[in-house]
Coordinates of N, CA and C in Angstrom, one line a residue:
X19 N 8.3 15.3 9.5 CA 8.0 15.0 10.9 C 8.8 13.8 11.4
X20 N 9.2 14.2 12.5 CA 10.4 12.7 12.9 C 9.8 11.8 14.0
X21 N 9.4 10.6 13.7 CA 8.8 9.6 14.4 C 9.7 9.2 15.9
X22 N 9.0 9.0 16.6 CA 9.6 8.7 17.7 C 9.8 6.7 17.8
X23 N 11.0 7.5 18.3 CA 11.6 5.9 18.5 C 10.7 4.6 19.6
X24 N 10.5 3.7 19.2 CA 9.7 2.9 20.0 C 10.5 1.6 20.7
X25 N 11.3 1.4 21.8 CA 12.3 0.7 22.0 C 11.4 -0.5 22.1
X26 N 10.0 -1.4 22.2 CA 10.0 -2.9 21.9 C 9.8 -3.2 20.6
X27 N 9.8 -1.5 19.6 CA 9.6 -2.2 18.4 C 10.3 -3.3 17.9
X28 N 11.6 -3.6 17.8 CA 12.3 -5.3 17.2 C 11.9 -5.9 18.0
X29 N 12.1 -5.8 19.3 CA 11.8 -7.5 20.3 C 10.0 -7.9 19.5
X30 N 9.0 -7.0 19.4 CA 7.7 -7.1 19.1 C 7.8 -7.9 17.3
X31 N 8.4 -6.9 16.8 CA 8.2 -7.1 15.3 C 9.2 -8.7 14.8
X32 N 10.4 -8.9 15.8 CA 10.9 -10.2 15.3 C 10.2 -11.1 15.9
X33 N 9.6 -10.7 17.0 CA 8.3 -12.3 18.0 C 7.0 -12.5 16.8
X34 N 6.9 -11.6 15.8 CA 5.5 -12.1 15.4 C 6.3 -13.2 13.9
X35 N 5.9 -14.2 13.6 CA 6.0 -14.7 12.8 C 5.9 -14.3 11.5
X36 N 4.7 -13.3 11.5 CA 3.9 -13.2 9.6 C 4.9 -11.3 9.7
X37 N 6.0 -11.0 10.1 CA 6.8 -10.1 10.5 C 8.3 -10.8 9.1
X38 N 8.6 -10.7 7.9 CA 9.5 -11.4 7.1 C 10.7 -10.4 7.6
X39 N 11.8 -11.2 7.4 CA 12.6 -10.6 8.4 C 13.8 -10.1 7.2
X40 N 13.7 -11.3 6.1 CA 15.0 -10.8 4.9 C 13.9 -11.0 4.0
X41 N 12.9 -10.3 3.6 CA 11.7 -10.3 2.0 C 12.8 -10.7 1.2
X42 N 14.0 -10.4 0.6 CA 14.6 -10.3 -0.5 C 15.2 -12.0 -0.8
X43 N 14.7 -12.8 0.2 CA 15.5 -14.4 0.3 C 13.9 -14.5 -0.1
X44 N 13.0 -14.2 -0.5 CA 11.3 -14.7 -1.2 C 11.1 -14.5 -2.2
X45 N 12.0 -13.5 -2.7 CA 11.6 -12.8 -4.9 C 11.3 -14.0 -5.5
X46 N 10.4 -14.1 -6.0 CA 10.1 -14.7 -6.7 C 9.4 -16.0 -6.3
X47 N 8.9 -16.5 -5.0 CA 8.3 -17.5 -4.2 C 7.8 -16.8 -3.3
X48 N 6.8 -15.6 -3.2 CA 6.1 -15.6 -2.1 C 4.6 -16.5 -1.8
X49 N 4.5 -17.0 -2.9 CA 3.6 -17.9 -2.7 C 3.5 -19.2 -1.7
X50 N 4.9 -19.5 -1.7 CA 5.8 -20.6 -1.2 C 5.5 -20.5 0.8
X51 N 5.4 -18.9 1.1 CA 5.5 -18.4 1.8 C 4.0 -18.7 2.6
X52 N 2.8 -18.4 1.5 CA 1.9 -18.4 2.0 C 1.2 -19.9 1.8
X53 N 2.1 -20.9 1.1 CA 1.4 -22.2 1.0 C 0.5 -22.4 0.1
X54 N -0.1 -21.2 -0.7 CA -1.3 -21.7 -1.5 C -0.7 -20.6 -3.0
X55 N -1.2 -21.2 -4.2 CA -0.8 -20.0 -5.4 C -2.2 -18.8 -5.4
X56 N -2.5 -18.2 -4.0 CA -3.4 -17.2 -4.7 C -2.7 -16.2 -4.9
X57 N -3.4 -15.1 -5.6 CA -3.0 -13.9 -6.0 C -2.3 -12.9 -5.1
X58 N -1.0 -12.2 -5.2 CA -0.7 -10.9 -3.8 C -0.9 -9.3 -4.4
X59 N -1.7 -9.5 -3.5 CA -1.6 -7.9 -2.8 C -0.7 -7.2 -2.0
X60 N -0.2 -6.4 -2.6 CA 0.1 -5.1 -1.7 C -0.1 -4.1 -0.9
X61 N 0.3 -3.3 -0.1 CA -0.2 -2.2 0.4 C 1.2 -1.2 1.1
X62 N 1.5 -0.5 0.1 CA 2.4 0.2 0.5 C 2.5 2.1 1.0
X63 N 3.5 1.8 2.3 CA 2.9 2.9 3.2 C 1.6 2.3 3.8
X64 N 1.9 1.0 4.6 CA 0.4 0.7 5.3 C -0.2 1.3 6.9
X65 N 0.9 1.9 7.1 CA 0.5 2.6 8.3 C -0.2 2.0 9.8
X66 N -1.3 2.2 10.1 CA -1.7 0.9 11.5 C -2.4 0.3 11.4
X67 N -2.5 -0.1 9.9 CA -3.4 -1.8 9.5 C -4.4 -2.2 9.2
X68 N -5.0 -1.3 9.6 CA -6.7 -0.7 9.4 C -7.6 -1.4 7.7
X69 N -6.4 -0.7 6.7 CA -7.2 -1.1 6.1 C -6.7 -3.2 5.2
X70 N -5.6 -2.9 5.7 CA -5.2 -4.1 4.8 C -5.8 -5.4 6.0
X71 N -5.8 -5.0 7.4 CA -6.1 -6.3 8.3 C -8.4 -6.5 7.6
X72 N -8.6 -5.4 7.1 CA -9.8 -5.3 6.8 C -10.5 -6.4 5.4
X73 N -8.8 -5.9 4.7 CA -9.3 -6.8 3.5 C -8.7 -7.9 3.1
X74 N -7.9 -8.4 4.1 CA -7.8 -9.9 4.6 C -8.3 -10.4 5.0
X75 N -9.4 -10.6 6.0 CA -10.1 -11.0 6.2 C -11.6 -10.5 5.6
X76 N -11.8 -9.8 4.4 CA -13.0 -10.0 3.0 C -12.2 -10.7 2.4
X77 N -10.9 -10.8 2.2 CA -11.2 -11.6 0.8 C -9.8 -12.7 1.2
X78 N -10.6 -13.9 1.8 CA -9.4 -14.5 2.0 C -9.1 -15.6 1.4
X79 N -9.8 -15.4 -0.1 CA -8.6 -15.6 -1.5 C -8.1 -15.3 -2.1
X80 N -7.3 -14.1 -1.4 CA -6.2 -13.3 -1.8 C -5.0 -13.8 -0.3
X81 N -3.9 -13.1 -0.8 CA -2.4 -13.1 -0.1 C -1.9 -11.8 -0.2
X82 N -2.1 -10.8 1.3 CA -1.6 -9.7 1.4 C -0.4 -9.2 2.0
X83 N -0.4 -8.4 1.8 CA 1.3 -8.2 2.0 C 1.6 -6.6 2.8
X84 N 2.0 -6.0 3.4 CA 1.8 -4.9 3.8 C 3.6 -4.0 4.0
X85 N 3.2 -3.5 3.5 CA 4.9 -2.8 3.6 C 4.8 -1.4 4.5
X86 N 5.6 -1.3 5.1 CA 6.3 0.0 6.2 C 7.2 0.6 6.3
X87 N 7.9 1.5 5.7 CA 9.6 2.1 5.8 C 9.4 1.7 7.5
X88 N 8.9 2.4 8.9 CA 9.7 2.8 9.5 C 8.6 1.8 10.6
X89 N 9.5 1.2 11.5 CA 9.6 0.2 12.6 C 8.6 0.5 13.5
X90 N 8.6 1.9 14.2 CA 7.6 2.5 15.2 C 6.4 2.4 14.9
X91 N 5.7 2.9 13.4 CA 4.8 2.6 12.7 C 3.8 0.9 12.6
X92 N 4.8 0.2 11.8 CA 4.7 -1.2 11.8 C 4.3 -1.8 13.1
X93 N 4.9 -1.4 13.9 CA 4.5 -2.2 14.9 C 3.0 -2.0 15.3
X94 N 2.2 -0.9 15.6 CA 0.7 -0.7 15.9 C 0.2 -2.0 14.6
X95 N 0.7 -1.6 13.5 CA -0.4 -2.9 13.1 C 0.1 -4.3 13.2
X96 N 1.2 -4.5 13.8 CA 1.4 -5.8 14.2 C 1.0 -6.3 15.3
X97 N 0.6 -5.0 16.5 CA 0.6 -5.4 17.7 C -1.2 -5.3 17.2
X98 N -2.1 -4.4 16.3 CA -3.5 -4.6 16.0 C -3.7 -6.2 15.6
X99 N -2.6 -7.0 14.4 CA -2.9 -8.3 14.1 C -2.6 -9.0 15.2
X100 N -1.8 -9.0 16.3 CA -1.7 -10.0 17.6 C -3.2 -9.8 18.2
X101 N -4.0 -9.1 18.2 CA -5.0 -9.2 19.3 C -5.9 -10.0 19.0
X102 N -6.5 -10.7 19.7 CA -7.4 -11.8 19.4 C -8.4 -12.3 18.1
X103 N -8.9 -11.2 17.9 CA -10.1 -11.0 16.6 C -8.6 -11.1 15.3
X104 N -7.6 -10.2 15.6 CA -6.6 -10.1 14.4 C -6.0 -11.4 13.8
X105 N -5.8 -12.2 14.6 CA -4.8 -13.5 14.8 C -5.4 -15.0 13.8
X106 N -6.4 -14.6 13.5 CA -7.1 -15.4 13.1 C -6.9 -15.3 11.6
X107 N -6.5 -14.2 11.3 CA -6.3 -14.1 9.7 C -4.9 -14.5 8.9
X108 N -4.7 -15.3 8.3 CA -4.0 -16.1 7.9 C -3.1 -15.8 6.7
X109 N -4.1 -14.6 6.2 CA -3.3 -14.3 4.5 C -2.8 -13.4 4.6
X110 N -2.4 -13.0 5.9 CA -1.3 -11.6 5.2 C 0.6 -11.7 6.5
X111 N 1.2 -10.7 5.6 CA 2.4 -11.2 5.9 C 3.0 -9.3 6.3
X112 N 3.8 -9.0 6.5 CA 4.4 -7.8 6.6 C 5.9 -7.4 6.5
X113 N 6.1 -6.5 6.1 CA 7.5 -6.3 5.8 C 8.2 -4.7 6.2
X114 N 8.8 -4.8 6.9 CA 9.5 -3.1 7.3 C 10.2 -3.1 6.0
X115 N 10.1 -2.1 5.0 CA 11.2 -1.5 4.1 C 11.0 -0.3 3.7
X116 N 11.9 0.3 3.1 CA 11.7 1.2 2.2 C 11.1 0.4 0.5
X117 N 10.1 1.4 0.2 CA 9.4 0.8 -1.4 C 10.4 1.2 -2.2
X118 N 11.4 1.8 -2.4 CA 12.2 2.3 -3.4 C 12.7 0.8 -3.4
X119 N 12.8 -0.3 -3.0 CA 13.8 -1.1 -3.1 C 12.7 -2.7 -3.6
X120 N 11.6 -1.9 -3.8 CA 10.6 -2.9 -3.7 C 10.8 -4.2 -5.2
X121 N 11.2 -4.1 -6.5 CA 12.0 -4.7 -7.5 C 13.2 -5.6 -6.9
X122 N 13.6 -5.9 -5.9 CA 14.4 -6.5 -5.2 C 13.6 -7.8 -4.2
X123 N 12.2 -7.2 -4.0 CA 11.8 -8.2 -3.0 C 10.4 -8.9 -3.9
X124 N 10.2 -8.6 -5.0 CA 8.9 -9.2 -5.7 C 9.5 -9.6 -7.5
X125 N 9.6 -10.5 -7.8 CA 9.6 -10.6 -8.9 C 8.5 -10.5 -9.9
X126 N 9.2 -10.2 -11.9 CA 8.1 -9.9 -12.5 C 6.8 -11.0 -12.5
X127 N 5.5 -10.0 -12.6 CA 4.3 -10.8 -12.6 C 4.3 -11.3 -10.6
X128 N 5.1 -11.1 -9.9 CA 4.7 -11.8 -9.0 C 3.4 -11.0 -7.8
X129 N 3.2 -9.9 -8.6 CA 2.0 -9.0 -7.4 C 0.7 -8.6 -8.4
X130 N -0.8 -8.9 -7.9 CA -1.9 -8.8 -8.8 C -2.2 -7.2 -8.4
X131 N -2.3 -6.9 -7.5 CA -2.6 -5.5 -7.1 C -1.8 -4.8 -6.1
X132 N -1.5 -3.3 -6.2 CA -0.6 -2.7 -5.2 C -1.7 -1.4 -5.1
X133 N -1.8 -1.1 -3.5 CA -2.7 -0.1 -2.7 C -1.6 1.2 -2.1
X134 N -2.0 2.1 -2.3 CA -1.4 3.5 -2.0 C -2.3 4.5 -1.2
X135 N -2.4 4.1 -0.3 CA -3.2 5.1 0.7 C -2.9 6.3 1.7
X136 N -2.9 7.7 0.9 CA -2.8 8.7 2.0 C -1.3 9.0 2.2
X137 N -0.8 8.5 0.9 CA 1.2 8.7 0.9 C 1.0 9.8 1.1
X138 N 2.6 10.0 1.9 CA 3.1 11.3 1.7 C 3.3 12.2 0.5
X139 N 2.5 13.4 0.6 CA 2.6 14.5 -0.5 C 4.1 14.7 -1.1
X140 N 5.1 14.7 -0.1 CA 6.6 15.3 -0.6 C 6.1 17.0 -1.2
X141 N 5.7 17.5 -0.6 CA 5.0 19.1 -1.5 C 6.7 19.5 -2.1
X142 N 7.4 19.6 -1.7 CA 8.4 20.3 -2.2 C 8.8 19.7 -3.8
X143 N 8.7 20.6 -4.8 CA 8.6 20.4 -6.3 C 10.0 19.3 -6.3
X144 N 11.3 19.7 -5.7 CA 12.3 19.0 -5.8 C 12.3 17.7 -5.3
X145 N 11.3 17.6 -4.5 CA 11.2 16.6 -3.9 C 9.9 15.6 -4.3
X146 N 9.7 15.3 -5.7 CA 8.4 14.9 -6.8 C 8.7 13.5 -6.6
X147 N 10.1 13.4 -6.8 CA 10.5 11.9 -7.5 C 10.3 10.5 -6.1
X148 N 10.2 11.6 -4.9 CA 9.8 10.4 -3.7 C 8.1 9.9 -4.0
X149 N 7.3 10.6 -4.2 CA 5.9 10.5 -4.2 C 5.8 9.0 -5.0
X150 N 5.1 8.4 -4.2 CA 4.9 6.9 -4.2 C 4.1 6.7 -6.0
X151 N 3.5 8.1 -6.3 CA 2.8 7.7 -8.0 C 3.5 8.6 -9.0
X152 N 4.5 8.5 -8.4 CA 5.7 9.3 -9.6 C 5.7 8.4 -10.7
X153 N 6.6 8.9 -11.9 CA 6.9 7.8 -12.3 C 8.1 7.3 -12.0
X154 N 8.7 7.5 -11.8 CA 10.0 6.7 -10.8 C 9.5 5.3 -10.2
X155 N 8.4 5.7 -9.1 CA 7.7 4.7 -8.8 C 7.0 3.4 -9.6
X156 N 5.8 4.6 -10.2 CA 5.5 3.5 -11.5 C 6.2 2.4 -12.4
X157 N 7.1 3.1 -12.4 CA 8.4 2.2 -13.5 C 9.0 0.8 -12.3
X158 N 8.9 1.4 -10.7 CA 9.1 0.6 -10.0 C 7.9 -1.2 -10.1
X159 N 6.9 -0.2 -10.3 CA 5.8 -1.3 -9.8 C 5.7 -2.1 -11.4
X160 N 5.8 -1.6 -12.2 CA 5.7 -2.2 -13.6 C 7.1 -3.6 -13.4
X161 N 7.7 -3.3 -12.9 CA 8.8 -4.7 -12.7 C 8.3 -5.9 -12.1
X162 N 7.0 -5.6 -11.2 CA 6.7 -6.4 -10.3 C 5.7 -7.2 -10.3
X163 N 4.0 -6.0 -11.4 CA 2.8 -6.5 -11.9 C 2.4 -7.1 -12.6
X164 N 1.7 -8.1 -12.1 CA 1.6 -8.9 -13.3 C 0.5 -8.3 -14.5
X165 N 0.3 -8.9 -15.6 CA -0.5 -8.0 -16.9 C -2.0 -8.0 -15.8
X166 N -2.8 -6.8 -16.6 CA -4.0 -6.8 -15.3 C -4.0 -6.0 -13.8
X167 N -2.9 -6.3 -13.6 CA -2.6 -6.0 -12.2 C -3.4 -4.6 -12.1
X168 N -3.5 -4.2 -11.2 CA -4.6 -3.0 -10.7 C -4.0 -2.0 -9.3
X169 N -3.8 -1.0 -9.6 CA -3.2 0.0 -8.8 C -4.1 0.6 -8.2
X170 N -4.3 1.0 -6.6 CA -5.4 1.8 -6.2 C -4.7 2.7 -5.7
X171 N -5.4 3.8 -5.4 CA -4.5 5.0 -4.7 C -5.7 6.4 -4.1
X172 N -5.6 6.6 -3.0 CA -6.7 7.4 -2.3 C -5.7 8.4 -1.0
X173 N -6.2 9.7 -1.3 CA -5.5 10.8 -0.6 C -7.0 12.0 -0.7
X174 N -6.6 12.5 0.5 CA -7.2 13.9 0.3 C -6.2 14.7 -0.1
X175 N -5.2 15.3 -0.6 CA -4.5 16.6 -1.3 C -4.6 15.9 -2.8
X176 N -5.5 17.2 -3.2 CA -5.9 17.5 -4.1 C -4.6 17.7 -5.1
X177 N -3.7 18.0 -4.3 CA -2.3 18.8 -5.7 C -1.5 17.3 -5.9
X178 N -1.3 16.4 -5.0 CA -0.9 15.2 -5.5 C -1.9 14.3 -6.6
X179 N -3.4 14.3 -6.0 CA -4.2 13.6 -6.8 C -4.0 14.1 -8.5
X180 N -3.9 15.6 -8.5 CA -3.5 15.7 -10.1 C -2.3 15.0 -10.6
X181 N -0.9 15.2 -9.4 CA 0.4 15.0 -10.2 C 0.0 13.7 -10.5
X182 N -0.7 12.8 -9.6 CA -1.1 11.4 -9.8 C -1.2 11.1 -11.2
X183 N -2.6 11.8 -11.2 CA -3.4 11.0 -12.7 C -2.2 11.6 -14.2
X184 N -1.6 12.7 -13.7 CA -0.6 13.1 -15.3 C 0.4 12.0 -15.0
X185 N 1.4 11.6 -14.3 CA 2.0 10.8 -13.9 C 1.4 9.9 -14.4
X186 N 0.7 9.2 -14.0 CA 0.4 7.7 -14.8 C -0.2 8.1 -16.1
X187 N -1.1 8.6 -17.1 CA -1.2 9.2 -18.1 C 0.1 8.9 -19.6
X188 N 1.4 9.7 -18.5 CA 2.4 9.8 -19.4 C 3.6 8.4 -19.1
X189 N 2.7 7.9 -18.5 CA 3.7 6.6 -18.0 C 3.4 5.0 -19.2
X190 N 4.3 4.8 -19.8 CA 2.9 3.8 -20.8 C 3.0 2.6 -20.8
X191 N 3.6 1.7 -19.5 CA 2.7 1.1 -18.8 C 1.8 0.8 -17.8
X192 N 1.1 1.7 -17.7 CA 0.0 2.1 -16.7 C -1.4 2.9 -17.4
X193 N -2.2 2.1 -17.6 CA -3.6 2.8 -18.3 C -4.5 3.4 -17.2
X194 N -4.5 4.8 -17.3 CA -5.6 5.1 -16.1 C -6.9 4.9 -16.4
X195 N -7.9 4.2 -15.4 CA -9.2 4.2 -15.1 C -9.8 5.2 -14.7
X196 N -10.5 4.2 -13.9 CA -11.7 5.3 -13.2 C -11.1 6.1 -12.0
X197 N -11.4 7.5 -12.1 CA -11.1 8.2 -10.8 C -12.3 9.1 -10.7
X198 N -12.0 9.8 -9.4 CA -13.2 10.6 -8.4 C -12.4 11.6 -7.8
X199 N -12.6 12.8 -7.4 CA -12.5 13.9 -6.3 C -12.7 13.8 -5.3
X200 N -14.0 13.0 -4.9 CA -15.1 13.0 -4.2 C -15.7 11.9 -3.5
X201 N -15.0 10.7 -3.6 CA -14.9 9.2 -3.6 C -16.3 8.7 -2.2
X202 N -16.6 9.2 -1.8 CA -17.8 8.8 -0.9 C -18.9 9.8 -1.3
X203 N -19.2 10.4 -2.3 CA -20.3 10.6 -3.0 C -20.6 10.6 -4.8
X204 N -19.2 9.4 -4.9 CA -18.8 8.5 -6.0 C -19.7 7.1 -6.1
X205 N -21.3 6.5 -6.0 CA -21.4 5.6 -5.5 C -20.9 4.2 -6.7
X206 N -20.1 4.3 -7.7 CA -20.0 3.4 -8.2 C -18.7 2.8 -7.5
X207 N -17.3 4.0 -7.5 CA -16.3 4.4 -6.7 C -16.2 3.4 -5.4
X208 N -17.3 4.0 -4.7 CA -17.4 3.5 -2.7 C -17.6 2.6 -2.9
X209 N -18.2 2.0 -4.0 CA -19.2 0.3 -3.8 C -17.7 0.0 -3.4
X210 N -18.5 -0.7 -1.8 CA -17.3 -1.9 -1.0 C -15.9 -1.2 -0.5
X211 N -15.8 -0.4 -0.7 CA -14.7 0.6 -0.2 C -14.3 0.2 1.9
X212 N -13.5 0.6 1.6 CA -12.7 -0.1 2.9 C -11.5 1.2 3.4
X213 N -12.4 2.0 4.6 CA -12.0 3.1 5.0 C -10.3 2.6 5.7
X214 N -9.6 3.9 5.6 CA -8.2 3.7 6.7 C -8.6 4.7 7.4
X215 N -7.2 4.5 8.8 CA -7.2 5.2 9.5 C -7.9 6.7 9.4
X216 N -6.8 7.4 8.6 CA -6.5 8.8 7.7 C -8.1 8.9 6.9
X217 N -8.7 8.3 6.4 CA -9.9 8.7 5.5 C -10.8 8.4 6.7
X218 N -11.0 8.5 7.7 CA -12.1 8.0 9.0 C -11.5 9.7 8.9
X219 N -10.6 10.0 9.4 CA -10.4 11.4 10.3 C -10.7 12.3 9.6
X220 N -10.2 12.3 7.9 CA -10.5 13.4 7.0 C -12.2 13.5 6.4
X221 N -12.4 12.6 6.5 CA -13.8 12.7 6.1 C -14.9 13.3 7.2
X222 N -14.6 12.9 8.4 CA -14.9 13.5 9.8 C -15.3 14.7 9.6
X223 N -14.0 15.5 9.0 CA -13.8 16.4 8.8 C -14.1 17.6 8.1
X224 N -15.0 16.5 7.3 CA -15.4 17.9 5.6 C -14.4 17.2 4.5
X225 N -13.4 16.8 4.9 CA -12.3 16.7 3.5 C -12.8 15.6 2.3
X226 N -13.1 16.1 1.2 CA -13.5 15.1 -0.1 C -12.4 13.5 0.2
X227 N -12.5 12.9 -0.1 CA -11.7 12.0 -0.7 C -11.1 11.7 -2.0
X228 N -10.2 11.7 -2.8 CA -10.1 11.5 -3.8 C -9.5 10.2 -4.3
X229 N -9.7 9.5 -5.7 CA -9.2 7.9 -5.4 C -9.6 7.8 -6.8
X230 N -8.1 6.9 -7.3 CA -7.9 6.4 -9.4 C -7.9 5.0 -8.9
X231 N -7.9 4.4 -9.9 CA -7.4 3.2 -10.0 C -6.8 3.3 -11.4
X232 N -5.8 2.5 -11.6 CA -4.8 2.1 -13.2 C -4.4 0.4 -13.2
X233 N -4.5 0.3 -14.4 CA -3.9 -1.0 -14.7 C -2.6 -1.1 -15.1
X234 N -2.1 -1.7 -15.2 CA -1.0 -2.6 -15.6 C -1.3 -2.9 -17.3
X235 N -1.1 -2.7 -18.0 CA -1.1 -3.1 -19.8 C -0.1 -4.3 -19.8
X236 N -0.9 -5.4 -21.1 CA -0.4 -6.4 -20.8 C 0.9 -6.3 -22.2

């Protein structure tokens, strides 16, 4: 699907401050960034903010981080954190990139948890190695986690949720946990769960939810 171009996206996304303009001048100091040594979170593929402006402000002893390949996108959740109620939250930062490049902008140990919400399928078999829980990917985020570190990941397509769990499985630094099909009639699962956009609409809908979590081995 080709996103439509949004012409105040840069004037918008360079005016907001918590908007990092060169991540890759931070590797290894984004703490520096946020003034305090708590823990960062990620959230890649964050889409319009929903869920990461949600859990910045529950847990604001953490430092979140929110990544976006594409401009048009980013901006709804930049222009959601400008609005009054949003503005007030202090721990999170944003970044337009592609994640393939993400080993560039975080050094080792420098991220406690990374969030995958509702990525793109890529269905086409040739096209496996883009899916955000590949292991291509995985081997990405293992450069970055620290030991512990905790991976979440929630989609309704069912055919990714499998490649998911074999994908991390055969990956061996990543121990898979707990997972569900069925994640809101999971109640150990939902405890505290924090809906996005995409799971408001699919659940609406009839569509299960499905959601792993994996660690990081130390």
């Amino acid at each position: 699907m080709r996103l439509r171009n949004i012409p105040r996206a840069e004037s918008v996304l360079k005016g907001c401050r918590e908007v990092i303009d060169e991540p890759a001048l931070y590797r290894g100091s984004w703490n520096d960034v946020f003034g305090n040594e708590n823990p960062i979170y990620i959230e890649i593929g964050m889409g319009k903010g929903k869920f990461l402006l949600a859990m910045a402000e529950r847990y604001p002893e953490r430092n979140f981080i929110g990544i976006e390949r594409y401009s048009s996108v980013l901006l709804r959740a930049v222009e959601k954190y400008m609005e009054p109620e949003g503005g007030a939250i202090r721990n999170i930062r944003f970044i337009c990139m592609d994640a393939a490049d993400i080993a560039d902008v975080f050094a080792q140990g420098e991220v406690s948890g990374i969030y995958l919400n509702f990525s793109d399928p890529w269905p086409k078999a040739r096209h496996a190695r883009r899916r955000l829980t590949s292991k291509e990917y995985l081997y990405r985020y293992d450069k970055i986690a620290a030991d512990g570190a905790v991976l979440e990941f929630k989609t309704d397509n069912r055919g990714l949720f499998g490649f998911s769990i074999e994908e991390i499985k055969e990956c061996s630094r990543w121990e898979l946990g707990k997972y569900t099909s069925d994640l809101h009639d999971d109640e150990d699962m939902n405890s505290g769960n924090v809906m996005t956009e995409y799971e408001e609409k699919f659940s609406s809908e009839g569509n299960p939810i499905c959601k792993l979590r994996a660690v990081r081995k130390a």
